[in-house]
Structure formats: C-alpha cells, structure tokens
Coordinates of C-alpha atoms and ligand atoms in Angstrom, one line a residue:
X21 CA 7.4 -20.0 9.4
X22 CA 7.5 -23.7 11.3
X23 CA 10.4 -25.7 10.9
X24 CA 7.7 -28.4 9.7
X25 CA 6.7 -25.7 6.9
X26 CA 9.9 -24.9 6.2
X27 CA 10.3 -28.7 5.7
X28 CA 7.5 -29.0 3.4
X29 CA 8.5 -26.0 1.2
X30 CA 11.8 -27.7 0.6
X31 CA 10.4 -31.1 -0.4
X32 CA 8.0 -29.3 -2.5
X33 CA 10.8 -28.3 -4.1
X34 CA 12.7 -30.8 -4.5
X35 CA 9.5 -32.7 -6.2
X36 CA 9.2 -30.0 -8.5
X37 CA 12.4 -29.8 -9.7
X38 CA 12.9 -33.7 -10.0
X39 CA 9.8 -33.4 -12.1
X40 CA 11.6 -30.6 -14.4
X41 CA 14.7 -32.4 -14.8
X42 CA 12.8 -34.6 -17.9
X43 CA 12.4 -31.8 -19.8
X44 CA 15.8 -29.4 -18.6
X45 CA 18.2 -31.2 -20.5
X46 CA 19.0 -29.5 -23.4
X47 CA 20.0 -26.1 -20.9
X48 CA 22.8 -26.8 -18.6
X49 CA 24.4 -23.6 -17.7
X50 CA 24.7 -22.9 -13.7
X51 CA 25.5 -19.5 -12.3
X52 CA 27.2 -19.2 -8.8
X53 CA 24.9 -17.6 -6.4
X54 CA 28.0 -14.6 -5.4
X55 CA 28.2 -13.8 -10.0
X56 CA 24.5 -13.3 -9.7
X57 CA 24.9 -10.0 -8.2
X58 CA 25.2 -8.3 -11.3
X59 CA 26.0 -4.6 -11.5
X60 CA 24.4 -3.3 -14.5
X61 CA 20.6 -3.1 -15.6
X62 CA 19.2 -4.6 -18.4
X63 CA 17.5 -3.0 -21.5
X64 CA 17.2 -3.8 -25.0
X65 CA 19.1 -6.8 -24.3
X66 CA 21.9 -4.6 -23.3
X67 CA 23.8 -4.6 -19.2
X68 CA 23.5 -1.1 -19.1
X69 CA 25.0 1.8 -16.5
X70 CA 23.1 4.8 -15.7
X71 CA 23.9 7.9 -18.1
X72 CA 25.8 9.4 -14.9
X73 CA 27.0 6.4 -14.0
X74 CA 25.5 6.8 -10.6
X75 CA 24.9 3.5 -8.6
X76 CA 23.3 2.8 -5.3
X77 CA 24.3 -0.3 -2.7
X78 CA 22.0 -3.0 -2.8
X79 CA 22.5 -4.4 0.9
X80 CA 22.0 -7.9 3.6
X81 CA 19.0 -6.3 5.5
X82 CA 20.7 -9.0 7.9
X83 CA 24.1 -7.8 8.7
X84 CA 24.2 -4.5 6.1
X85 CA 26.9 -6.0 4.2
X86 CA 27.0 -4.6 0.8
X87 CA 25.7 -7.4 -1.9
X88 CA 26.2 -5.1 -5.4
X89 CA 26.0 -1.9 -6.5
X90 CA 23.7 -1.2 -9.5
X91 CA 22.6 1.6 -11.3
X92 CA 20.3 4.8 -10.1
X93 CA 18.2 5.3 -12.9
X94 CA 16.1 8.1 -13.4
X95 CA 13.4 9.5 -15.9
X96 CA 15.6 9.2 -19.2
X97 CA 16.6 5.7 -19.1
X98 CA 12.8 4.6 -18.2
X99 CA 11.7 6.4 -21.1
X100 CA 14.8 4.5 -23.5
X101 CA 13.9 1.3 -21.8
X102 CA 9.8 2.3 -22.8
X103 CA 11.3 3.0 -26.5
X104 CA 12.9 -0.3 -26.7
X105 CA 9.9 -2.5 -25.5
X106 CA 7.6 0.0 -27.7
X107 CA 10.0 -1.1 -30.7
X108 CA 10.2 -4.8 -29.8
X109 CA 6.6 -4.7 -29.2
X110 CA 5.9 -4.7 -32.6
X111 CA 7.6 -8.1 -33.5
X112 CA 6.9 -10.1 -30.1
X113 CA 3.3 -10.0 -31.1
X114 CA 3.6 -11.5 -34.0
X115 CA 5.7 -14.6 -33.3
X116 CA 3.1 -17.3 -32.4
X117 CA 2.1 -18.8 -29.4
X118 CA 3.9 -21.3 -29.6
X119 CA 6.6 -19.8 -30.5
X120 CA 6.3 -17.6 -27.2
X121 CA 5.6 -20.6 -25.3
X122 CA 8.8 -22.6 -26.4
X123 CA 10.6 -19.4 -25.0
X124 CA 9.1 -19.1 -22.2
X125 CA 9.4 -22.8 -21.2
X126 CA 12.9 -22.5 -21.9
X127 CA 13.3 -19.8 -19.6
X128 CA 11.7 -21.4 -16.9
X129 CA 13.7 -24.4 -17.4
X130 CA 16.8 -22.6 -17.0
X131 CA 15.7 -21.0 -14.2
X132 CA 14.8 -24.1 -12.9
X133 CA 18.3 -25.3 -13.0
X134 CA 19.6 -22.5 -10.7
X135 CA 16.6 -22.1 -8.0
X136 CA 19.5 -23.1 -5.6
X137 CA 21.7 -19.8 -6.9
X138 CA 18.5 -17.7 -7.5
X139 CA 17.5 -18.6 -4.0
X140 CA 21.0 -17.6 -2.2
X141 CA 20.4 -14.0 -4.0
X142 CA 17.3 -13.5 -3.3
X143 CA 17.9 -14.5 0.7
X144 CA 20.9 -12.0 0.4
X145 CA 18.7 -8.9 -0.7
X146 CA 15.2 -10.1 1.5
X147 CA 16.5 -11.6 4.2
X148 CA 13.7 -14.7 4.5
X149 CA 15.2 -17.8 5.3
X150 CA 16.5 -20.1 2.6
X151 CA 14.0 -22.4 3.0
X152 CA 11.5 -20.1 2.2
X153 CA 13.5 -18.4 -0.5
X154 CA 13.9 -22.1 -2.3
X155 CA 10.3 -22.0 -2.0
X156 CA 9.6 -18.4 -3.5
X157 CA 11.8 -19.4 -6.7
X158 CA 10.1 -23.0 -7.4
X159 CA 6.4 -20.6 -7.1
X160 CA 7.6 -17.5 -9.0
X161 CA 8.5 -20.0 -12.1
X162 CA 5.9 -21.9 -12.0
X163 CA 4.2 -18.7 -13.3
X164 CA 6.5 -18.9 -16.4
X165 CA 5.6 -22.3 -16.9
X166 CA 2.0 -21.7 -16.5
X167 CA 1.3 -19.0 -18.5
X168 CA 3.6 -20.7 -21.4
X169 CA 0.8 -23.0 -21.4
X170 CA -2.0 -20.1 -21.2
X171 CA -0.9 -18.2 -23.8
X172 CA -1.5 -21.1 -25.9
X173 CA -5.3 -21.3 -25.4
X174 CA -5.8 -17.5 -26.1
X175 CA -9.3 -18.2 -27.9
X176 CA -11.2 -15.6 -29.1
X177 CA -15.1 -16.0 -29.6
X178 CA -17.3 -16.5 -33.1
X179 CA -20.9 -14.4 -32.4
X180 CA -23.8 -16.1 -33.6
X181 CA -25.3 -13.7 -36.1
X182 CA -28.1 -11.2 -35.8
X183 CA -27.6 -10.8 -39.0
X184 CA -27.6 -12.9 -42.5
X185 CA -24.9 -10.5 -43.8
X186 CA -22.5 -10.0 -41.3
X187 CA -20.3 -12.4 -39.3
X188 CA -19.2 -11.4 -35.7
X189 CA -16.0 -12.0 -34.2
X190 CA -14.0 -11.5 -30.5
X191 CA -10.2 -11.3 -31.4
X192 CA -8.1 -11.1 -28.2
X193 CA -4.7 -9.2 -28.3
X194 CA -2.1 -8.0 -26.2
X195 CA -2.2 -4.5 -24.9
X196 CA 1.6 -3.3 -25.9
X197 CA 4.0 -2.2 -23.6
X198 CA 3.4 -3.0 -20.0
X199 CA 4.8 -0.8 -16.5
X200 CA 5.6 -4.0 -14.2
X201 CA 5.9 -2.2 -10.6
X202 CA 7.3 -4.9 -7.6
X203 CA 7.9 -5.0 -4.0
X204 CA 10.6 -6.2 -2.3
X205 CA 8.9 -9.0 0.0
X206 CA 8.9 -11.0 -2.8
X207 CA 11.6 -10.2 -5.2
X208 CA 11.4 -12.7 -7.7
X209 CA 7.5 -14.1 -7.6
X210 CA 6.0 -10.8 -7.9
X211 CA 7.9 -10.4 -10.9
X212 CA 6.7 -13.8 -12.7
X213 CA 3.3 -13.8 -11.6
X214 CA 3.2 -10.8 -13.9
X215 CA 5.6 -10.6 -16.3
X216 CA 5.2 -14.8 -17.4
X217 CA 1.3 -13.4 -18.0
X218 CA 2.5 -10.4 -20.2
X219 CA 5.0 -11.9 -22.3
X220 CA 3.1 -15.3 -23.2
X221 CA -0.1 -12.5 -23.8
X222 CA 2.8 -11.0 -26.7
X223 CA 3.0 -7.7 -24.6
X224 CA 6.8 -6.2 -23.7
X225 CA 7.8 -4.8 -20.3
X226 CA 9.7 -2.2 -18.8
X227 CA 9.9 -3.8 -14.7
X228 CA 11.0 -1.4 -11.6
X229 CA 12.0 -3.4 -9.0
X230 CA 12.0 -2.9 -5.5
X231 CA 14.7 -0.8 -4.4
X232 CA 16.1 -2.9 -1.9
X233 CA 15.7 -6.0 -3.9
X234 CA 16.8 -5.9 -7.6
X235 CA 19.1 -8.0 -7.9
X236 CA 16.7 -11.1 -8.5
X237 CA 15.2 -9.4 -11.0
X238 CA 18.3 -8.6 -12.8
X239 CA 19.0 -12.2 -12.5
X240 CA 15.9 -13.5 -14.4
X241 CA 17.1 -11.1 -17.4
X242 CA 20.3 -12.9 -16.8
X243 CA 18.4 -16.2 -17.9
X244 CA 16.3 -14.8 -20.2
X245 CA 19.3 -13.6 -22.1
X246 CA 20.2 -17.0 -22.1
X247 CA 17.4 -18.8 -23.8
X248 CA 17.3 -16.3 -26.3
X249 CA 14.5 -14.1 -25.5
X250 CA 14.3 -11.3 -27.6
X251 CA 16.1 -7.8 -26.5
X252 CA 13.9 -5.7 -25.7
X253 CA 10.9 -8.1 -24.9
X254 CA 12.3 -7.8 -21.1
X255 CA 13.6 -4.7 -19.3
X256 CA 14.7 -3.8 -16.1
X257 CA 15.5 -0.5 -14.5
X258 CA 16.7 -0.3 -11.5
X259 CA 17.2 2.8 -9.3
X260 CA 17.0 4.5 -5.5
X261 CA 14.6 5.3 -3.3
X262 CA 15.3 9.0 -4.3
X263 CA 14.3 8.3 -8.0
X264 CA 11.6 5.5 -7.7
X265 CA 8.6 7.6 -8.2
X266 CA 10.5 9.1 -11.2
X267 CA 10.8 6.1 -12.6
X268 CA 7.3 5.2 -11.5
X269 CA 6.0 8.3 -13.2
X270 CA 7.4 7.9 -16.6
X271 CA 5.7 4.4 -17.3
X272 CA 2.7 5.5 -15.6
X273 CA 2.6 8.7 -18.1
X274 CA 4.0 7.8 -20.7
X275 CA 1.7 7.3 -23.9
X276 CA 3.4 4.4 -25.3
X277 CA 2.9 1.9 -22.3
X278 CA -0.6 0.8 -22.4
X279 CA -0.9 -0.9 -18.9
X280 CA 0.6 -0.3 -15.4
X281 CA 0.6 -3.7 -12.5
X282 CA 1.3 -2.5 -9.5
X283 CA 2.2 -4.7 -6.1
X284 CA 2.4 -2.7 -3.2
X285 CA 0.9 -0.4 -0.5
X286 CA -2.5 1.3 -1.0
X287 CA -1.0 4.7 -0.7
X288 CA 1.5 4.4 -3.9
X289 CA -1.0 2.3 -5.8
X290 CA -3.6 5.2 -6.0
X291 CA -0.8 7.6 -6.7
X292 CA 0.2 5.5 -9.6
X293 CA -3.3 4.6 -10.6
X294 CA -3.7 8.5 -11.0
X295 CA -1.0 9.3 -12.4
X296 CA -2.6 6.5 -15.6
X297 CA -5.7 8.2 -16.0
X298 CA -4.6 11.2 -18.5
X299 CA -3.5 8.2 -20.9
X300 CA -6.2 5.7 -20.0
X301 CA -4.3 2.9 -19.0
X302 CA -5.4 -0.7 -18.1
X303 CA -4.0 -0.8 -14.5
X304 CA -3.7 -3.8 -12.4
X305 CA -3.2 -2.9 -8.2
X306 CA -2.5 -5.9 -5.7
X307 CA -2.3 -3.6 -2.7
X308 CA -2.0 -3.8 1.0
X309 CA -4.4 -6.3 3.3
X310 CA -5.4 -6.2 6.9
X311 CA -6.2 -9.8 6.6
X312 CA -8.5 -11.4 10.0
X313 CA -7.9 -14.9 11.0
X314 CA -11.0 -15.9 13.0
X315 CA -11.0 -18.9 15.2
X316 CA -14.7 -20.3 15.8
X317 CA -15.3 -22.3 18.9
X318 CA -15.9 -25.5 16.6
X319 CA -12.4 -25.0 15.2
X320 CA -9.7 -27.8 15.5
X321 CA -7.6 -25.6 18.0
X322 CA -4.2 -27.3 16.8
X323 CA -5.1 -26.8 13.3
X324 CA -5.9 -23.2 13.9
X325 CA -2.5 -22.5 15.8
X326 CA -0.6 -24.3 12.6
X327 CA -2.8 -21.9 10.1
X328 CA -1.8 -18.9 11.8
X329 CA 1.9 -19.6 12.5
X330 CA 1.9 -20.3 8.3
X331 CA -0.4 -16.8 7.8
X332 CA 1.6 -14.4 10.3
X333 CA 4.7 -15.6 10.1
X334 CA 5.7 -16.8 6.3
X335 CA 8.1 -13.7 5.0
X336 CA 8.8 -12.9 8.6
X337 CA 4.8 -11.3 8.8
X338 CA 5.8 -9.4 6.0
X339 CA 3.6 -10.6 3.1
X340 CA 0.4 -9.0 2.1
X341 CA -1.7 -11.6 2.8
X342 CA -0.6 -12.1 6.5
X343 CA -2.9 -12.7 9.4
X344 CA -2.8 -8.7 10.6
X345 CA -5.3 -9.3 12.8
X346 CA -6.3 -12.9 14.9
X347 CA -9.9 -12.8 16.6
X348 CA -10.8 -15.6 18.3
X349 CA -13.8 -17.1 20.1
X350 CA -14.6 -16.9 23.7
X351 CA -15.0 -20.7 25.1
X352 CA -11.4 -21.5 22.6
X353 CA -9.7 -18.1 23.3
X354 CA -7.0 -18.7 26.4
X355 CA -6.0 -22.2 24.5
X356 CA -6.0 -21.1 21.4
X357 CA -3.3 -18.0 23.1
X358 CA -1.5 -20.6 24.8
X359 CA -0.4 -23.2 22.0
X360 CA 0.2 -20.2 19.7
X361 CA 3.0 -18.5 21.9
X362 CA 4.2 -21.9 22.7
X363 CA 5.0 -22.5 18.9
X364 CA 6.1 -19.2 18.2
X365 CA 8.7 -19.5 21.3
X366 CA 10.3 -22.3 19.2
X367 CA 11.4 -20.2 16.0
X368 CA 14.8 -19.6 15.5
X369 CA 15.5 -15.6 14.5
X370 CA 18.7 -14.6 12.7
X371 CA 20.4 -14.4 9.1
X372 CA 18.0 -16.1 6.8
X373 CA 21.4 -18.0 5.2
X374 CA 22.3 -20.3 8.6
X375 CA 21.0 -23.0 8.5
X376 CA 18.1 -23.7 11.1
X377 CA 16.8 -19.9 10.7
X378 CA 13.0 -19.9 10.3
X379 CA 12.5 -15.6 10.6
X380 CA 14.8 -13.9 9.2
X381 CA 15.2 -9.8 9.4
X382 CA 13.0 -7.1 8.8
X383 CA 13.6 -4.9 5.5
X384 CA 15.0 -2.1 7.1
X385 CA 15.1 -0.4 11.1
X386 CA 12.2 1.6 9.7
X387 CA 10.0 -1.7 9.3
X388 CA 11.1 -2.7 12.7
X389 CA 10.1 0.6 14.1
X390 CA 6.6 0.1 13.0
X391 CA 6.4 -3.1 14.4
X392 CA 7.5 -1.7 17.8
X393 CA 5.2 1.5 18.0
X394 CA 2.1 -1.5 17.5
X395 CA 3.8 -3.3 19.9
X396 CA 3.9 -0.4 22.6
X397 CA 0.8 1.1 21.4
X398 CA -0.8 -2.2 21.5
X399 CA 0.1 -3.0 25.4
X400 CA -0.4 0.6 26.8
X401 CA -3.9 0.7 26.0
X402 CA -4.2 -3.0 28.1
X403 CA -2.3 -5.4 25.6
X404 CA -1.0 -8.4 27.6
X405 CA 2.7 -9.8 25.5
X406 CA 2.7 -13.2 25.8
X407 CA 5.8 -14.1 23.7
X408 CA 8.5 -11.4 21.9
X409 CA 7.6 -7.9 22.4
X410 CA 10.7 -6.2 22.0
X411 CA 13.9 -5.8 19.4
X412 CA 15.9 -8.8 18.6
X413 CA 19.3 -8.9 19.8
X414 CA 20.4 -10.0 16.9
X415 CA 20.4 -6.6 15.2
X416 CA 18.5 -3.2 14.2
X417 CA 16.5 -5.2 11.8
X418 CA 15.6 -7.7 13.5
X419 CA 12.0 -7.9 16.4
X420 CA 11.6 -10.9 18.2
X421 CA 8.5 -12.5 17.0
X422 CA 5.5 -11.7 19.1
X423 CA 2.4 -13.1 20.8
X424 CA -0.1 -10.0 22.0
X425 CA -3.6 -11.2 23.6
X426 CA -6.3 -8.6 25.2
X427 CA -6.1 -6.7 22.1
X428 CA -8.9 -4.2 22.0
X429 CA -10.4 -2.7 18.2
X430 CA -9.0 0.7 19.6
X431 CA -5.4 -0.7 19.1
X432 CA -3.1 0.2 15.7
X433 CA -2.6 -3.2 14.9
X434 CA -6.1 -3.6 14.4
X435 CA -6.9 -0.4 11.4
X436 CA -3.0 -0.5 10.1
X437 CA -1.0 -3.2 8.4
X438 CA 2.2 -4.2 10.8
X439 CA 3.5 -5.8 7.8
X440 CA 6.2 -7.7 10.9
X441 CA 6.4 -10.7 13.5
X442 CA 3.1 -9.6 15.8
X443 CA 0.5 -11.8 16.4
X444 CA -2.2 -9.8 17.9
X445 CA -5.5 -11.8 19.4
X446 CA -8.8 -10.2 19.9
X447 CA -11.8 -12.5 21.6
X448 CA -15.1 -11.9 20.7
X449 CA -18.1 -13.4 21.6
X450 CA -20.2 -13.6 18.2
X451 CA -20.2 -15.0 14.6
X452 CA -22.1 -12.1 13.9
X453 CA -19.7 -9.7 15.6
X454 CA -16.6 -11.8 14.1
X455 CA -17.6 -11.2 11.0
X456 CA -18.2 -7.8 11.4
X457 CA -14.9 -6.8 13.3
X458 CA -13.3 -8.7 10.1
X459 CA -15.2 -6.1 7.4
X460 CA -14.7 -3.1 9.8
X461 CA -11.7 -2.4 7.1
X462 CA -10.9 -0.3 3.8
X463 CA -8.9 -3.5 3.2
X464 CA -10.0 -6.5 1.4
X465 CA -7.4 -9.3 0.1
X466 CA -7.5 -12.3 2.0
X467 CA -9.4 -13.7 5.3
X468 CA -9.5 -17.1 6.8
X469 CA -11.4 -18.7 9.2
X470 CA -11.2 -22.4 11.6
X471 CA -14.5 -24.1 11.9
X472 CA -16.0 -27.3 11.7
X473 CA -19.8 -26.1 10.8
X474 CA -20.6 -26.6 7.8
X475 CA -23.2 -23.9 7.9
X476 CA -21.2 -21.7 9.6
X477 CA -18.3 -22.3 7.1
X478 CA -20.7 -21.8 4.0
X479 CA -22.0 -18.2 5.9
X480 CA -18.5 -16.8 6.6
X481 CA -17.0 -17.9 3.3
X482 CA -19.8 -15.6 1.8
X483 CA -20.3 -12.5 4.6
X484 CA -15.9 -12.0 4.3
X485 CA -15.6 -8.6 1.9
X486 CA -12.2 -10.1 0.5
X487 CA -11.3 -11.0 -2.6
X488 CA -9.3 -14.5 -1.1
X489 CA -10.5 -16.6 1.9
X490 CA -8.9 -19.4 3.5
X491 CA -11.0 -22.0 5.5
X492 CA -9.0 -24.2 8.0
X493 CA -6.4 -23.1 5.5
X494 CA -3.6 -20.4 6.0
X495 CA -1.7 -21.2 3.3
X496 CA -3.4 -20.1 0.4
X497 CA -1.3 -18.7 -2.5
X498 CA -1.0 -21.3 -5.6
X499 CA 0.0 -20.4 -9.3
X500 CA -3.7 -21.9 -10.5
X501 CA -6.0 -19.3 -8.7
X502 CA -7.0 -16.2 -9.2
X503 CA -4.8 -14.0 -6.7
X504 CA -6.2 -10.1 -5.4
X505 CA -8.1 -8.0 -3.7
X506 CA -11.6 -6.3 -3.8
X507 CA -12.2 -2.6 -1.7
X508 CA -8.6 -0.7 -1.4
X509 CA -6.7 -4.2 -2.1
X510 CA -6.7 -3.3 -5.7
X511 CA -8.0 -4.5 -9.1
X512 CA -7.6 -6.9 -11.3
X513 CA -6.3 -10.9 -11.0
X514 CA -2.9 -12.6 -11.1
X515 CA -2.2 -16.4 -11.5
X516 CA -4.9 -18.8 -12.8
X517 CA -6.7 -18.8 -16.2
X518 CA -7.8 -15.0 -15.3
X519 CA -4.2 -13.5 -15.2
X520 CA -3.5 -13.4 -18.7
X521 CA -7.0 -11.2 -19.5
X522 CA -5.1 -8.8 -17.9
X523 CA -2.7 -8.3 -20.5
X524 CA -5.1 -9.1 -23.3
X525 CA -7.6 -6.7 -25.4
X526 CA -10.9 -7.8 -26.9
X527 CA -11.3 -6.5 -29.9
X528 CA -15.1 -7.0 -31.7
X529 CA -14.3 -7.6 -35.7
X530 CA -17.6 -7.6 -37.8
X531 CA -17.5 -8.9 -41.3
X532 CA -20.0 -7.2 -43.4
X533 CA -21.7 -8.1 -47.1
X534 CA -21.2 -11.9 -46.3
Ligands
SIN615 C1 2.1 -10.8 -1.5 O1 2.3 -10.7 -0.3 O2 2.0 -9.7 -2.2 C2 2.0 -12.0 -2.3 C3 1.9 -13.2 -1.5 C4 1.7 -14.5 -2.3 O3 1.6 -14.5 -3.5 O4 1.6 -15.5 -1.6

C-alpha cells in the first residue's frame, strides 16, 4: 500500500472514531494490546481449554516470535460449542430488534474504544502494517454498527389477496445456528462482516478462525463479554492446522447448524459446501479471485498506476480482491510499466509494527514460495522483472515486492491466484481481446478498469463476468455494498442491505376463514 493510502486509512480513522466518541461514553474500559493475547477459547460465555489441554503457538509471521498459545480444538468441543449456540438460539431470537440492536451498538462501541489495541493484535498475528490494521478494525466494526441498524428494518411482506377468505403474509426469520468459517488475511473484518449480519438477523454462531490468526477473534468475544452479550450467542473455537477440517466438518454436518459462511480458497469452499448438502444447509462461499486490472489507452495513466498500487498491494497482495493480473493497452503500455515500478520501488518492506512499514510479511515461507515459483515461472518463459523479483532480506516470509512486464497468458500468474507482492503486466492490443483475456477465468469476484470513454466504460462495466467491478477505482470494498463473487468466487452477499437475507428465512403464513 502507498504511504499516501496508508495516510488516508489513518485519517479515515481517526474521523470515524471522533464521530463515535458522542455516543461511547457510557463504555470506558481499555485493554492493552500485549493482555489481548488471550489463551483460552470462548464458548457459552465460558474461556475454555481444550479437553486435552492441548494448545498450539499462535506466531509474528514477521520475526516468528511466539504471540500466545491457545487451544487445539477438535470435533468434541465444536459439537459443545454447536450445543450451546443451539441452546441460546432459542432465546436470542426472541429478544427484539431492538433489543439486539442496543447490544450490538454497544459492542461496536467498545470495540471502538480499543481499535488502537485491536489493531496492535491483529498486526502481531497478520503481519500488515499498522496503518492498515487501524484501518481493517475501523471497517470490520462498522459491520457491527451497520447491521445493528439492519436488523432493525427486517420487514416482512403483506400479499394482496387472491382470495376474499385468506390473508397472505411473508414473515422473515433467522435461520438458527450459523458455521462462521474465516481466513487469516483479514482476521477481524471477515469475522464482522458476517457475524454483525447473523447476530442482529437473531441467529447464534459457532466461528473457526484462521489458524494463524485467532487471536482477534478471541478478542471481539473479549468485548462482547463485556457489553453483556449473551453466552452462548458468540462462540469461538480455535484449533491447528492438523484439526481445522475437523472442526470444519462438524459444523458443516452437523444437523443443528442451519447455515455455513465460508471466506476462503475455492478448493476448501467446495469441500465444505459438500460436506452441507446431506443436511441442506444455506451456505454462503466468498472464495478466491483472479481479479484483471485493465488499463485502456484513454485512461488517466497516473490514476491507473495509484488504482493498482491500492489493488495489488493492500494486505501485502494478499487479499482476494487483488489485482492478480494487470493488462494494459498497447499506445499506454511502457508508461503505464514505468511509473508503476517507480512507485512500487518506494515501499518500505519489514515488520508491519515499525513505523514507516507499508508491506509487511507474507503468512508463512509457504506463501512466499508461491510467490517465487510465479516469479521464476513467470520470467523463464520471457518475463522481463522490472522491480523486486526475489526474497526479501528481511526474512523467510518476507518477497520484495515486484514489477513483471512481457507477461504472456501461458504464465502461472495469469490462471492461479499469487495471493503476494507481484505485479504482473500483460499488453494487448484490443477492448475486445481485454475483455476476453479478463473472462478467460473460473474466477469471478472483482475487476477494474481505467478509461475515460464513456461508452467504453458503460461496455466493460457490463461484458466483466464478476460479481464486483471497479472503474478508475481500486479501492472498492465499503460496509454499504453488496460484497462477492459470481462463477467459482462463491455465492451469496456480504455488507449492504443484502447481507442480512443471508441469515434470514422467508417464511409464507396464510390466514384462512378471514
Ligand atoms: C477479502 O480479501 O476476502 C476481503 C477484502 C475486503 O473486504 O476488502
């Protein structure tokens, strides 16, 4: 990410939360960032060990240092934590709206209070700069805050009548206990986005965060606990790679949770999607992208570079609605290459907590691998590096963000997600064979496009199979609008007046002998 995004995320921030401060003052508690690194799971309102006791390190993808060490749950305490949201279930769904609302408000408030603290954690356990962690905390509660107001306007529908004795209603309830599933590139958003939704909706939930990243999930039970949100309502279980599709299976089979949301890869959203068809759940998948950023020759060049510094390189490339893959027009192409490496030559790699960082690490060495085998894939069939193109010297998780032009449709980079710091740009000659290139994918989350035709812009906004396009935008995500995919991106809407359906039923009510 720029320094002058970086910037802008933290005066964002501070406008939001000088905004909340009107209505924070009856919450005052602060947590230090270091006593968020809590130890125990949460379930039933309970901090909870696993029944072995078993933990597993939750670790700096910076330096390796070890953050916390928190318990390695497995297939029993998934299906205790599904018991206690079944059992809660029954009264969260009958306290009001409002009554949800007020809680909900509350929690966001509080978490409000200590974004600085929830943003130190999650930096700790992700890695992105601080900057850009403040910024993930002020959007991942803006969900709570949104859908506190959403859940208030849950109308349902009166029919007009076919018939003189009957009278036809739409009743719209939650679905019960939900399966939240999260990745680790966003540790506490991804968690909001879905969980504010199915808790103002009246559902419960059982989340599984990210291995690598659950502490700021624990940490937003911490606060819920605070503002007096039912036990039960919220549960986390956290646990190892080793027992994560355990986990995964037991809410995914299990008869009692009626709906599974899923952020992640393709490849473990269609396990889990098939693991919910023997109990018919709703299922929600926001999967993997290969997102196109296509430069047309009318675009504002400078514009263009900005918009794809902001796609590729927010999260250190490793979000799902990155730029994978730039194409760029013919007469704008070696400019275009130019002022893009020139920018990227400016970032400042190392531990997302110093101050000046704008990439931080990758996840893990395994991460960085994949980068690297695009990267050497990439220039032995003709790839030319302009900027980066090897590992950072900073550590094994760190790749020196990367600039590759000549790029050719035969390349990795261009049919797999690098899901890392690799810019790779592709000319073309053609709208028609832009637009093309861009669909030639299983893939469809988000796209953007530069251009200053009008006609053009109108054309390309329609012909992109995605299910989110930016236009001289690459910046897109916002707690108001509907966020996900269409093809092998997934199913089903987060954020916006849409995200709550997901957690609702309709239920048709006829009133006969009126
Ligand atoms: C994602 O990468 O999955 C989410 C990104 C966002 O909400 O901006």
């Amino acid at each position: 990410m720029s320094q002058k995004m970086s910037r802008k995320l933290v005066s964002d921030l501070k406008l939001l939360t000088k905004s909340l401060s009107t209505h924070c003052t009856s919450i005052q508690q602060s947590r230090s960032a270091s006593s968020l690194a809590f130890k125990n799971a949460y379930i039933n309102g309970q901090w909870v060990t696993a029944e072995d006791g078993r933990t597993f390190p939750v670790r700096n993808p910076a330096n390796g240092d070890l953050i916390s060490e928190v318990p390695d749950m497995q297939a029993k305490e998934t299906q205790t934590a599904v018991n206690h949201a079944a059992d809660a279930f029954k009264r969260w769904k009958n306290y009001t709206a409002i009554e949800r609302s007020i809680l909900l408000k509350k929690w966001h408030d509080i978490m409000a209070k200590n974004q600085e603290d929830l943003a130190q954690i999650l930096t700790a356990e992700n890695g992105k700069p601080l900057a850009e962690a403040r910024g993930e905390i002020g959007y991942g509660i803006s969900f709570v805050e949104w859908f506190a107001e959403e859940g208030k306007r849950i109308y349902g529908d009166v029919i007009p009548s076919a018939f003189k004795s009957k009278r036809l209603l739409h009743l719209k309830q939650p679905v019960g206990v939900c399966g939240i599933i999260t990745p680790w590139n966003f540790p506490n958003a991804m968690i909001l986005r879905k969980v504010g939704a199915a808790l103002a909706a009246g559902c419960t939930v059982v989340v599984k965060p990210a291995e690598d990243t659950p502490l700021s999930a624990l940490a937003t039970c911490y606060f819920a606990e605070q503002v007096g949100i039912p036990a039960g309502v919220l549960n986390v279980v956290t646990c190892s790679h080793q027992h994560a599709s355990e986990v995964g299976r037991v809410l995914c089979q299990s008869p009692k949770v009626s709906k599974i949301s899923f952020t992640g890869s393709t490849a473990t959203g269609k396990v889990l999607m098939k693991q919910s068809i023997d109990t018919m759940k709703r299922v929600s998948m926001e999967l993997g992208g290969n997102a196109a950023f296509i430069v047309f020759n009318s675009a504002d060049v400078d514009a263009a570079v900005a918009g794809a510094v902001a796609s590729k390189y927010r999260g250190t490339g490793q979000t799902c609605i990155s730029a994978n893959r730039i194409l760029v027009q013919e007469e704008v192409y070696d400019e275009f290459c130019e002022k893009l490496a020139k920018v990227v030559s400016q970032f400042v790699v190392g531990d997302g907590q110093e101050d000046g960082t704008t990439q931080g690490p990758l996840i893990n060495e395994k991460a960085v691998d994949k980068v690297d085998s695009h990267v050497k894939d990439a220039v032995a069939k003709g790839g030319k590096v302009l900027i980066g193109g090897e590992r950072h010297v900073k550590g094994p998780t760190f790749y020196s963000p990367t600039v590759i032009r000549d790029i050719t449709e035969d390349m990795l980079v261009c049919s797999e997600e690098t899901f890392g710091p690799l810019a790779p740009v592709i000319k073309f000659k053609t709208e028609e064979e832009a637009v093309l290139l861009a669909n030639s994918t299983r893939f469809g989350l988000a796209g953007y496009f530069y251009s200053q035709d009008i006609r053009q812009i109108w054309r390309v906004a329609e012909d992109l199979e995605v299910g989110m396009v930016g236009i001289n935008e690459g910046v897109i995500s916002s707690t108001s609008i509907a966020f996900g995919g269409i093809k092998e991106s997934g199913l089903g809407r987060e954020g916006s007046k849409y995200g709550i359906d997901e957690y609702l039923n309709i239920k048709y009510a006829c009133f006969g002998g009126m």
